[in-house]
mmCIF file of C-alpha atoms in Angstrom:
data_model
loop_
_atom_site.group_PDB
_atom_site.id
_atom_site.type_symbol
_atom_site.label_atom_id
_atom_site.label_comp_id
_atom_site.label_asym_id
_atom_site.label_seq_id
_atom_site.Cartn_x
_atom_site.Cartn_y
_atom_site.Cartn_z
ATOM 1 C CA MET A 13 17.738 -9.911 121.243
ATOM 2 C CA TYR A 14 19.261 -10.953 117.889
ATOM 3 C CA MET A 15 20.443 -7.889 115.914
ATOM 4 C CA THR A 16 19.317 -8.006 112.282
ATOM 5 C CA GLU A 17 20.980 -6.244 109.335
ATOM 6 C CA LEU A 18 19.114 -8.112 106.603
ATOM 7 C CA LEU A 19 15.585 -9.471 106.774
ATOM 8 C CA THR A 20 13.381 -11.551 104.481
ATOM 9 C CA LEU A 21 10.062 -13.376 104.337
ATOM 10 C CA GLY A 22 9.813 -16.793 102.696
ATOM 11 C CA GLU A 23 9.239 -20.522 102.831
ATOM 12 C CA PRO A 24 12.008 -23.008 103.636
ATOM 13 C CA ILE A 25 11.946 -25.998 101.300
ATOM 14 C CA VAL A 26 13.309 -29.338 102.407
ATOM 15 C CA THR A 27 14.771 -30.716 99.190
ATOM 16 C CA PHE A 28 15.321 -34.362 98.355
ATOM 17 C CA ALA A 29 17.984 -34.116 95.665
ATOM 18 C CA ALA A 30 18.689 -37.039 93.377
ATOM 19 C CA THR A 31 22.219 -38.399 93.265
ATOM 20 C CA ASP A 32 21.662 -40.343 90.014
ATOM 21 C CA ALA A 33 22.658 -38.039 87.154
ATOM 22 C CA ASP A 34 20.263 -37.711 84.204
ATOM 23 C CA GLN A 35 17.843 -40.341 85.498
ATOM 24 C CA GLY A 36 14.914 -37.989 86.036
ATOM 25 C CA LEU A 37 12.644 -37.848 89.073
ATOM 26 C CA VAL A 38 10.777 -41.049 88.213
ATOM 27 C CA ASP A 39 13.762 -43.342 87.782
ATOM 28 C CA SER A 40 16.115 -41.880 90.398
ATOM 29 C CA ILE A 41 16.055 -43.957 93.570
ATOM 30 C CA ASN A 42 18.847 -42.343 95.585
ATOM 31 C CA TYR A 43 18.269 -38.948 97.167
ATOM 32 C CA TYR A 44 19.905 -36.848 99.869
ATOM 33 C CA LYS A 45 18.167 -34.277 102.031
ATOM 34 C CA LEU A 46 19.091 -30.607 102.133
ATOM 35 C CA LEU A 47 17.487 -27.265 102.870
ATOM 36 C CA GLY A 48 16.643 -24.660 100.267
ATOM 37 C CA GLY A 49 14.273 -21.844 99.430
ATOM 38 C CA ALA A 50 15.213 -18.783 97.396
ATOM 39 C CA GLU A 51 14.808 -16.185 100.126
ATOM 40 C CA LEU A 52 16.576 -18.409 102.641
ATOM 41 C CA ASN A 53 19.460 -18.861 100.193
ATOM 42 C CA VAL A 54 19.989 -15.098 100.219
ATOM 43 C CA MET A 55 20.091 -15.056 104.023
ATOM 44 C CA ILE A 56 22.505 -18.013 104.162
ATOM 45 C CA GLY A 57 24.882 -16.348 101.709
ATOM 46 C CA ALA A 58 24.713 -12.983 103.474
ATOM 47 C CA THR A 59 25.424 -14.674 106.809
ATOM 48 C CA ARG A 60 28.427 -16.436 105.278
ATOM 49 C CA LEU A 61 29.757 -13.012 104.275
ATOM 50 C CA GLY A 62 29.521 -11.839 107.870
ATOM 51 C CA HIS A 63 26.122 -10.121 108.024
ATOM 52 C CA SER A 64 23.416 -10.694 110.635
ATOM 53 C CA THR A 65 20.215 -12.000 109.070
ATOM 54 C CA ASN A 66 16.728 -13.018 110.117
ATOM 55 C CA TYR A 67 14.079 -15.079 108.380
ATOM 56 C CA VAL A 68 10.318 -14.725 108.785
ATOM 57 C CA SER A 69 8.430 -17.949 108.085
ATOM 58 C CA GLN A 70 6.363 -20.854 109.382
ATOM 59 C CA VAL A 71 7.004 -24.602 109.380
ATOM 60 C CA GLY A 72 4.961 -27.600 110.400
ATOM 61 C CA ALA A 73 5.220 -29.456 113.713
ATOM 62 C CA ASP A 74 6.859 -32.385 111.942
ATOM 63 C CA PRO A 75 10.347 -33.859 111.358
ATOM 64 C CA LEU A 76 10.916 -31.747 108.248
ATOM 65 C CA GLY A 77 10.017 -28.599 110.180
ATOM 66 C CA GLU A 78 12.476 -29.534 112.916
ATOM 67 C CA PHE A 79 15.088 -30.268 110.245
ATOM 68 C CA ALA A 80 14.484 -26.830 108.677
ATOM 69 C CA ILE A 81 14.836 -24.875 111.912
ATOM 70 C CA LYS A 82 17.872 -26.883 113.008
ATOM 71 C CA ASN A 83 19.655 -26.222 109.728
ATOM 72 C CA ILE A 84 18.660 -22.557 109.519
ATOM 73 C CA GLU A 85 20.243 -22.137 112.948
ATOM 74 C CA LYS A 86 23.297 -24.091 111.793
ATOM 75 C CA PHE A 87 23.718 -21.626 108.925
ATOM 76 C CA GLY A 88 23.642 -18.783 111.468
ATOM 77 C CA VAL A 89 20.390 -17.234 110.245
ATOM 78 C CA GLY A 90 18.037 -15.877 112.923
ATOM 79 C CA THR A 91 14.985 -18.054 113.643
ATOM 80 C CA GLU A 92 13.096 -16.013 116.247
ATOM 81 C CA TYR A 93 10.406 -15.117 113.686
ATOM 82 C CA ILE A 94 9.808 -18.680 112.486
ATOM 83 C CA SER A 95 6.594 -20.026 113.972
ATOM 84 C CA THR A 96 5.391 -23.634 114.123
ATOM 85 C CA ASP A 97 2.002 -24.698 112.784
ATOM 86 C CA SER A 98 0.551 -27.819 114.388
ATOM 87 C CA THR A 99 -2.096 -28.242 111.673
ATOM 88 C CA ASN A 100 -0.203 -27.954 108.382
ATOM 89 C CA TRP A 101 2.973 -29.574 107.106
ATOM 90 C CA THR A 102 6.402 -28.347 106.058
ATOM 91 C CA ALA A 103 6.887 -27.929 102.316
ATOM 92 C CA PHE A 104 9.327 -30.175 100.438
ATOM 93 C CA GLN A 105 10.393 -30.912 96.882
ATOM 94 C CA LEU A 106 12.107 -33.508 94.720
ATOM 95 C CA LYS A 107 15.001 -32.269 92.579
ATOM 96 C CA GLU A 108 16.659 -34.200 89.767
ATOM 97 C CA ARG A 109 20.367 -34.190 89.033
ATOM 98 C CA VAL A 110 21.480 -33.234 85.530
ATOM 99 C CA SER A 111 24.862 -33.084 83.851
ATOM 100 C CA ALA A 112 23.888 -29.897 81.983
ATOM 101 C CA GLY A 113 21.147 -27.284 82.140
ATOM 102 C CA ASP A 114 18.503 -26.633 84.778
ATOM 103 C CA PRO A 115 17.301 -29.567 86.896
ATOM 104 C CA LYS A 116 13.575 -30.259 87.111
ATOM 105 C CA THR A 117 11.855 -30.105 90.466
ATOM 106 C CA PHE A 118 8.498 -31.253 91.786
ATOM 107 C CA ASN A 119 6.999 -29.362 94.700
ATOM 108 C CA PHE A 120 4.846 -30.533 97.594
ATOM 109 C CA ARG A 121 3.864 -27.188 99.078
ATOM 110 C CA LYS A 122 0.131 -26.623 98.543
ATOM 111 C CA ASN A 123 -1.527 -25.877 101.912
ATOM 112 C CA SER A 124 1.865 -25.924 103.616
ATOM 113 C CA ALA A 125 2.489 -24.332 106.994
ATOM 114 C CA ALA A 126 4.098 -21.266 105.396
ATOM 115 C CA ALA A 127 1.067 -20.826 103.144
ATOM 116 C CA HIS A 128 -0.932 -20.185 106.331
ATOM 117 C CA LEU A 129 1.454 -17.578 107.784
ATOM 118 C CA LYS A 130 -0.683 -14.653 108.910
ATOM 119 C CA LYS A 131 0.418 -11.035 108.959
ATOM 120 C CA ASP A 132 0.176 -10.749 112.780
ATOM 121 C CA ILE A 133 3.782 -11.917 113.114
ATOM 122 C CA ILE A 134 5.031 -8.896 111.150
ATOM 123 C CA ASP A 135 4.143 -6.560 113.998
ATOM 124 C CA LYS A 136 6.412 -8.548 116.345
ATOM 125 C CA ILE A 137 9.550 -7.895 114.310
ATOM 126 C CA ASP A 138 12.202 -5.578 115.744
ATOM 127 C CA LEU A 139 13.186 -3.318 112.840
ATOM 128 C CA SER A 140 15.547 -1.048 114.765
ATOM 129 C CA ASN A 141 18.774 -2.339 113.169
ATOM 130 C CA VAL A 142 17.526 -3.620 109.809
ATOM 131 C CA ALA A 143 19.604 -2.147 106.961
ATOM 132 C CA MET A 144 17.827 -3.836 104.034
ATOM 133 C CA THR A 145 14.962 -6.203 103.272
ATOM 134 C CA HIS A 146 14.870 -8.738 100.459
ATOM 135 C CA LEU A 147 11.543 -9.561 98.774
ATOM 136 C CA SER A 148 10.830 -12.394 96.344
ATOM 137 C CA GLY A 149 7.909 -13.317 94.117
ATOM 138 C CA ILE A 150 7.878 -16.912 95.341
ATOM 139 C CA PHE A 151 6.327 -16.521 98.783
ATOM 140 C CA PRO A 152 3.239 -14.598 97.576
ATOM 141 C CA ALA A 153 2.655 -17.336 94.980
ATOM 142 C CA ILE A 154 1.932 -20.071 97.506
ATOM 143 C CA SER A 155 -1.453 -18.786 98.779
ATOM 144 C CA GLU A 156 -3.716 -15.750 99.103
ATOM 145 C CA THR A 157 -2.858 -15.631 102.814
ATOM 146 C CA ALA A 158 0.860 -15.532 101.987
ATOM 147 C CA ARG A 159 0.189 -12.767 99.459
ATOM 148 C CA GLU A 160 -1.588 -10.641 102.049
ATOM 149 C CA THR A 161 1.204 -11.232 104.567
ATOM 150 C CA PHE A 162 3.813 -10.361 101.935
ATOM 151 C CA GLU A 163 2.134 -7.053 101.102
ATOM 152 C CA TYR A 164 1.739 -6.129 104.754
ATOM 153 C CA PHE A 165 5.436 -6.939 105.305
ATOM 154 C CA ALA A 166 6.545 -4.886 102.280
ATOM 155 C CA GLN A 167 4.378 -1.923 103.249
ATOM 156 C CA LYS A 168 5.783 -1.937 106.757
ATOM 157 C CA MET A 169 9.363 -1.955 105.447
ATOM 158 C CA LEU A 170 8.688 1.074 103.255
ATOM 159 C CA ALA A 171 6.852 2.867 106.068
ATOM 160 C CA ASN A 172 9.986 2.417 108.192
ATOM 161 C CA ASN A 173 12.295 3.663 105.386
ATOM 162 C CA ILE A 174 14.044 0.307 105.071
ATOM 163 C CA PRO A 175 15.485 -0.213 101.561
ATOM 164 C CA THR A 176 13.928 -3.128 99.681
ATOM 165 C CA THR A 177 15.085 -5.390 96.873
ATOM 166 C CA PHE A 178 12.570 -7.399 94.816
ATOM 167 C CA ASP A 179 13.444 -10.480 92.761
ATOM 168 C CA PRO A 180 10.506 -11.750 90.623
ATOM 169 C CA ASN A 181 11.741 -15.366 90.960
ATOM 170 C CA LEU A 182 9.074 -16.746 88.643
ATOM 171 C CA ARG A 183 7.665 -20.148 89.586
ATOM 172 C CA PRO A 184 4.824 -20.779 87.075
ATOM 173 C CA ALA A 185 3.875 -24.082 88.728
ATOM 174 C CA LEU A 186 2.817 -22.205 91.880
ATOM 175 C CA TRP A 187 0.398 -19.846 90.103
ATOM 176 C CA GLU A 188 -3.174 -20.375 88.924
ATOM 177 C CA SER A 189 -2.265 -19.048 85.477
ATOM 178 C CA GLN A 190 0.495 -17.188 83.686
ATOM 179 C CA GLU A 191 -1.752 -14.133 83.438
ATOM 180 C CA LYS A 192 -2.298 -14.116 87.206
ATOM 181 C CA MET A 193 1.437 -14.550 87.781
ATOM 182 C CA THR A 194 2.376 -11.731 85.425
ATOM 183 C CA THR A 195 -0.173 -9.264 86.765
ATOM 184 C CA THR A 196 0.572 -10.009 90.417
ATOM 185 C CA ILE A 197 4.366 -10.010 90.125
ATOM 186 C CA ASN A 198 4.374 -6.666 88.326
ATOM 187 C CA GLU A 199 2.158 -5.232 91.074
ATOM 188 C CA LEU A 200 4.393 -6.606 93.827
ATOM 189 C CA ALA A 201 7.504 -5.286 92.050
ATOM 190 C CA LYS A 202 6.215 -1.815 92.934
ATOM 191 C CA TYR A 203 7.448 -2.419 96.490
ATOM 192 C CA GLY A 204 11.052 -2.863 95.369
ATOM 193 C CA GLN A 205 13.412 0.094 95.499
ATOM 194 C CA ILE A 206 15.809 -2.176 93.605
ATOM 195 C CA VAL A 207 14.150 -4.614 91.173
ATOM 196 C CA LEU A 208 16.128 -7.644 89.945
ATOM 197 C CA PRO A 209 14.436 -9.279 86.921
ATOM 198 C CA GLY A 210 16.155 -11.947 84.847
ATOM 199 C CA ILE A 211 16.109 -11.301 81.111
ATOM 200 C CA ASP A 212 14.006 -14.420 80.423
ATOM 201 C CA GLU A 213 11.626 -13.564 83.265
ATOM 202 C CA ALA A 214 11.155 -10.068 81.886
ATOM 203 C CA GLU A 215 10.149 -11.408 78.483
ATOM 204 C CA ILE A 216 7.280 -13.203 80.226
ATOM 205 C CA LEU A 217 6.432 -10.321 82.546
ATOM 206 C CA MET A 218 6.546 -7.375 80.150
ATOM 207 C CA GLY A 219 7.221 -8.778 76.679
ATOM 208 C CA SER A 220 10.776 -7.668 75.974
ATOM 209 C CA SER A 221 14.283 -9.088 76.185
ATOM 210 C CA GLU A 222 15.959 -5.718 75.629
ATOM 211 C CA PRO A 223 17.698 -4.729 78.887
ATOM 212 C CA GLU A 224 17.006 -1.013 78.554
ATOM 213 C CA GLU A 225 13.310 -1.579 77.791
ATOM 214 C CA ILE A 226 13.067 -3.881 80.804
ATOM 215 C CA ALA A 227 14.762 -1.343 83.052
ATOM 216 C CA ASP A 228 12.524 1.479 81.828
ATOM 217 C CA PHE A 229 9.397 -0.615 82.358
ATOM 218 C CA TYR A 230 10.157 -1.247 86.029
ATOM 219 C CA LEU A 231 11.457 2.266 86.691
ATOM 220 C CA ASN A 232 8.128 3.566 85.364
ATOM 221 C CA ASN A 233 6.161 0.878 87.198
ATOM 222 C CA SER A 234 6.463 2.527 90.613
ATOM 223 C CA GLU A 235 7.644 5.727 92.276
ATOM 224 C CA VAL A 236 9.319 3.493 94.861
ATOM 225 C CA THR A 237 11.681 1.847 92.336
ATOM 226 C CA LYS A 238 14.966 3.725 91.962
ATOM 227 C CA THR A 239 17.214 1.083 90.339
ATOM 228 C CA VAL A 240 16.617 -1.875 88.020
ATOM 229 C CA ILE A 241 19.255 -4.573 87.596
ATOM 230 C CA VAL A 242 18.550 -6.920 84.694
ATOM 231 C CA LYS A 243 20.290 -10.282 85.125
ATOM 232 C CA LEU A 244 21.815 -11.404 81.806
ATOM 233 C CA GLY A 245 23.225 -14.772 82.840
ATOM 234 C CA PRO A 246 26.890 -15.352 81.915
ATOM 235 C CA ALA A 247 27.020 -11.937 80.205
ATOM 236 C CA GLY A 248 26.594 -10.188 83.567
ATOM 237 C CA ALA A 249 23.961 -7.595 84.419
ATOM 238 C CA TYR A 250 22.552 -4.316 83.092
ATOM 239 C CA VAL A 251 22.023 -1.550 85.652
ATOM 240 C CA LYS A 252 19.916 1.564 85.230
ATOM 241 C CA ASN A 253 19.065 4.139 87.877
ATOM 242 C CA GLU A 254 16.138 6.538 87.963
ATOM 243 C CA GLY A 255 16.813 9.668 85.913
ATOM 244 C CA GLU A 256 19.561 8.146 83.738
ATOM 245 C CA GLU A 257 19.223 8.206 79.952
ATOM 246 C CA ALA A 258 21.144 4.959 79.597
ATOM 247 C CA GLY A 259 22.198 2.158 81.878
ATOM 248 C CA GLN A 260 25.488 0.320 82.213
ATOM 249 C CA LEU A 261 26.612 -3.246 81.579
ATOM 250 C CA VAL A 262 28.484 -4.923 84.433
ATOM 251 C CA PRO A 263 30.282 -7.873 82.773
ATOM 252 C CA GLY A 264 30.024 -11.390 84.175
ATOM 253 C CA PHE A 265 32.836 -13.846 84.872
ATOM 254 C CA LYS A 266 33.735 -16.833 82.721
ATOM 255 C CA VAL A 267 32.936 -20.226 84.243
ATOM 256 C CA GLU A 268 34.635 -23.259 82.703
ATOM 257 C CA HIS A 269 32.175 -25.867 83.954
ATOM 258 C CA VAL A 270 28.601 -25.222 85.067
ATOM 259 C CA VAL A 271 27.406 -27.911 87.496
ATOM 260 C CA ASP A 272 23.967 -26.590 88.519
ATOM 261 C CA THR A 273 22.365 -23.195 87.948
ATOM 262 C CA VAL A 274 20.044 -23.405 90.971
ATOM 263 C CA GLY A 275 20.848 -20.694 93.500
ATOM 264 C CA ALA A 276 22.769 -18.501 91.065
ATOM 265 C CA GLY A 277 20.085 -15.811 90.973
ATOM 266 C CA ASP A 278 19.855 -15.814 94.758
ATOM 267 C CA GLY A 279 23.638 -15.601 94.888
ATOM 268 C CA PHE A 280 23.504 -12.593 92.610
ATOM 269 C CA ALA A 281 20.948 -10.928 94.887
ATOM 270 C CA LEU A 282 22.945 -11.540 98.060
ATOM 271 C CA GLY A 283 26.076 -10.234 96.374
ATOM 272 C CA VAL A 284 24.344 -6.988 95.428
ATOM 273 C CA ILE A 285 22.686 -6.589 98.826
ATOM 274 C CA THR A 286 25.789 -7.239 100.920
ATOM 275 C CA GLY A 287 27.834 -5.065 98.606
ATOM 276 C CA LEU A 288 25.489 -2.148 99.208
ATOM 277 C CA ILE A 289 25.406 -2.763 102.970
ATOM 278 C CA ASP A 290 29.216 -2.828 102.915
ATOM 279 C CA GLY A 291 29.274 0.584 101.229
ATOM 280 C CA LEU A 292 30.128 -0.388 97.645
ATOM 281 C CA ASP A 293 28.759 1.755 94.854
ATOM 282 C CA MET A 294 26.074 0.164 92.671
ATOM 283 C CA TYR A 295 28.486 -0.944 89.915
ATOM 284 C CA HIS A 296 30.770 -2.807 92.316
ATOM 285 C CA ALA A 297 27.836 -4.227 94.280
ATOM 286 C CA VAL A 298 26.476 -5.690 91.036
ATOM 287 C CA GLU A 299 29.948 -6.965 90.213
ATOM 288 C CA ARG A 300 29.921 -8.792 93.551
ATOM 289 C CA GLY A 301 26.559 -10.252 92.560
ATOM 290 C CA ASN A 302 28.107 -11.576 89.333
ATOM 291 C CA ILE A 303 30.960 -13.107 91.320
ATOM 292 C CA VAL A 304 28.705 -14.958 93.771
ATOM 293 C CA GLY A 305 26.518 -16.210 90.916
ATOM 294 C CA ALA A 306 29.582 -17.505 89.070
ATOM 295 C CA LEU A 307 30.808 -19.341 92.163
ATOM 296 C CA GLN A 308 27.398 -20.891 92.839
ATOM 297 C CA VAL A 309 26.904 -22.469 89.387
ATOM 298 C CA GLN A 310 30.059 -24.514 89.960
ATOM 299 C CA THR A 311 28.438 -26.484 92.831
ATOM 300 C CA PRO A 312 25.539 -28.994 92.971
ATOM 301 C CA GLY A 313 23.586 -27.622 95.961
ATOM 302 C CA ASP A 314 21.255 -24.655 96.299
ATOM 303 C CA ASN A 315 23.776 -22.505 98.207
ATOM 304 C CA ASP A 316 27.027 -24.509 98.443
ATOM 305 C CA GLY A 317 29.014 -22.043 96.341
ATOM 306 C CA TYR A 318 28.297 -18.911 98.341
ATOM 307 C CA PRO A 319 31.666 -17.578 99.505
ATOM 308 C CA THR A 320 33.177 -16.536 102.795
ATOM 309 C CA PRO A 321 34.931 -13.133 102.819
ATOM 310 C CA ASP A 322 38.284 -14.871 102.234
ATOM 311 C CA GLU A 323 36.933 -16.887 99.310
ATOM 312 C CA LEU A 324 35.401 -13.754 97.808
ATOM 313 C CA ALA A 325 38.697 -11.877 98.123
ATOM 314 C CA LYS A 326 40.573 -14.805 96.558
ATOM 315 C CA PHE A 327 38.218 -14.886 93.566
ATOM 316 C CA ILE A 328 38.597 -11.142 93.035
ATOM 317 C CA ALA A 329 42.380 -11.379 93.244
ATOM 318 C CA MET A 330 42.492 -14.262 90.734
ATOM 319 C CA ASN A 331 40.014 -12.806 88.254
ATOM 320 C CA LYS A 332 40.672 -9.079 88.433
ATOM 321 C CA GLY A 333 44.403 -9.047 89.087
ATOM 322 C CA GLU A 334 44.026 -7.411 92.490
#
C-alpha cells in the first residue's frame, strides 16, 4: 500500500487557461488545459520536494475526470482515495491571462462529483504513516455534503493526533453569502493546529489587517490552534505561537517580475508543511514558505514554480549567501 506522509481533502479543477494576455474570458479564444485545485497544488509541491502525498477526492466518469486522475498520478500524488462518480461531472474553470495582478476565473463546479463526496471514504484511509494533514476552506464551500465530509475528516485527523494546517482560501463565489462564508470559515479554522490566513482574508473574516490582532483572534478561536501564520504578501509572514506576548516577522524575498499570483498561497503552505516535516523550526519553515511563494509568482501556471530540492537549495544559496 502507498505510504502517506501528507494528506489532504479537496477538489481537482481542470483549468482552461487563456493564452491571450489581457483579453478577458469573453474575448480570449485560445486556451490550454491544465490541472489545478488549491489543496492539490500543496500535494504536488510537497511531492516535488520528495514527500509522499495522498489526495482524497471524487471526479466524474468523464474525460476531464480521467485527465485529472492521469495527471495527479503523473505528479506522483497518491490516487487510491479518489473515487469516480458516474452521475455527476468533474469540475472545471476558465482562467484569463493578465500581464499584471490577479487573473479572473469562472468556475463550473456546482453539483460536481466532488460536491457529492460522502464521508464513508474517510474510514477507508490508512493513517498509520501520516505526518501532517492540510485543510482548506475551499472544499467545504462547494456543498453541504462536502462540508460534512470535511468536518468528519478533520475530526478524525485530530482524534488520531495528526497535526493539521488550515488555510482559509476564501472563494466568495462559492458561498451563498459573505456572512455564511465568514461564519463557516471561522468555525472550520478551529480544526487547524496551524492557521494560515492572508492579511486581506483576515480583514474580511475578523475585521482587522493588523497581524498581531489577526493572530490573537485565531489563537483564541480554538484550543486546538497553537500557531497562526499571517501571510503578508511580498513583505513575508507574521508568526505567533500560543502563549507568546508578541509574534515575529519572517521577511519575504524580492521578486523582480510577478507573472501570476495564483498558487503562491498554496506554495507558501507547502513550504511551511514540508519544512516542519523535515524538522525545521517554525521560523525557518515559514521562511521556506516565503521562498516557494516567491518562486511560484514568477510562473504562469498554478504550480509550475514549485521547486525540487536542488532548486530550493539553489535559491537559498543565491538569496541568503549560503
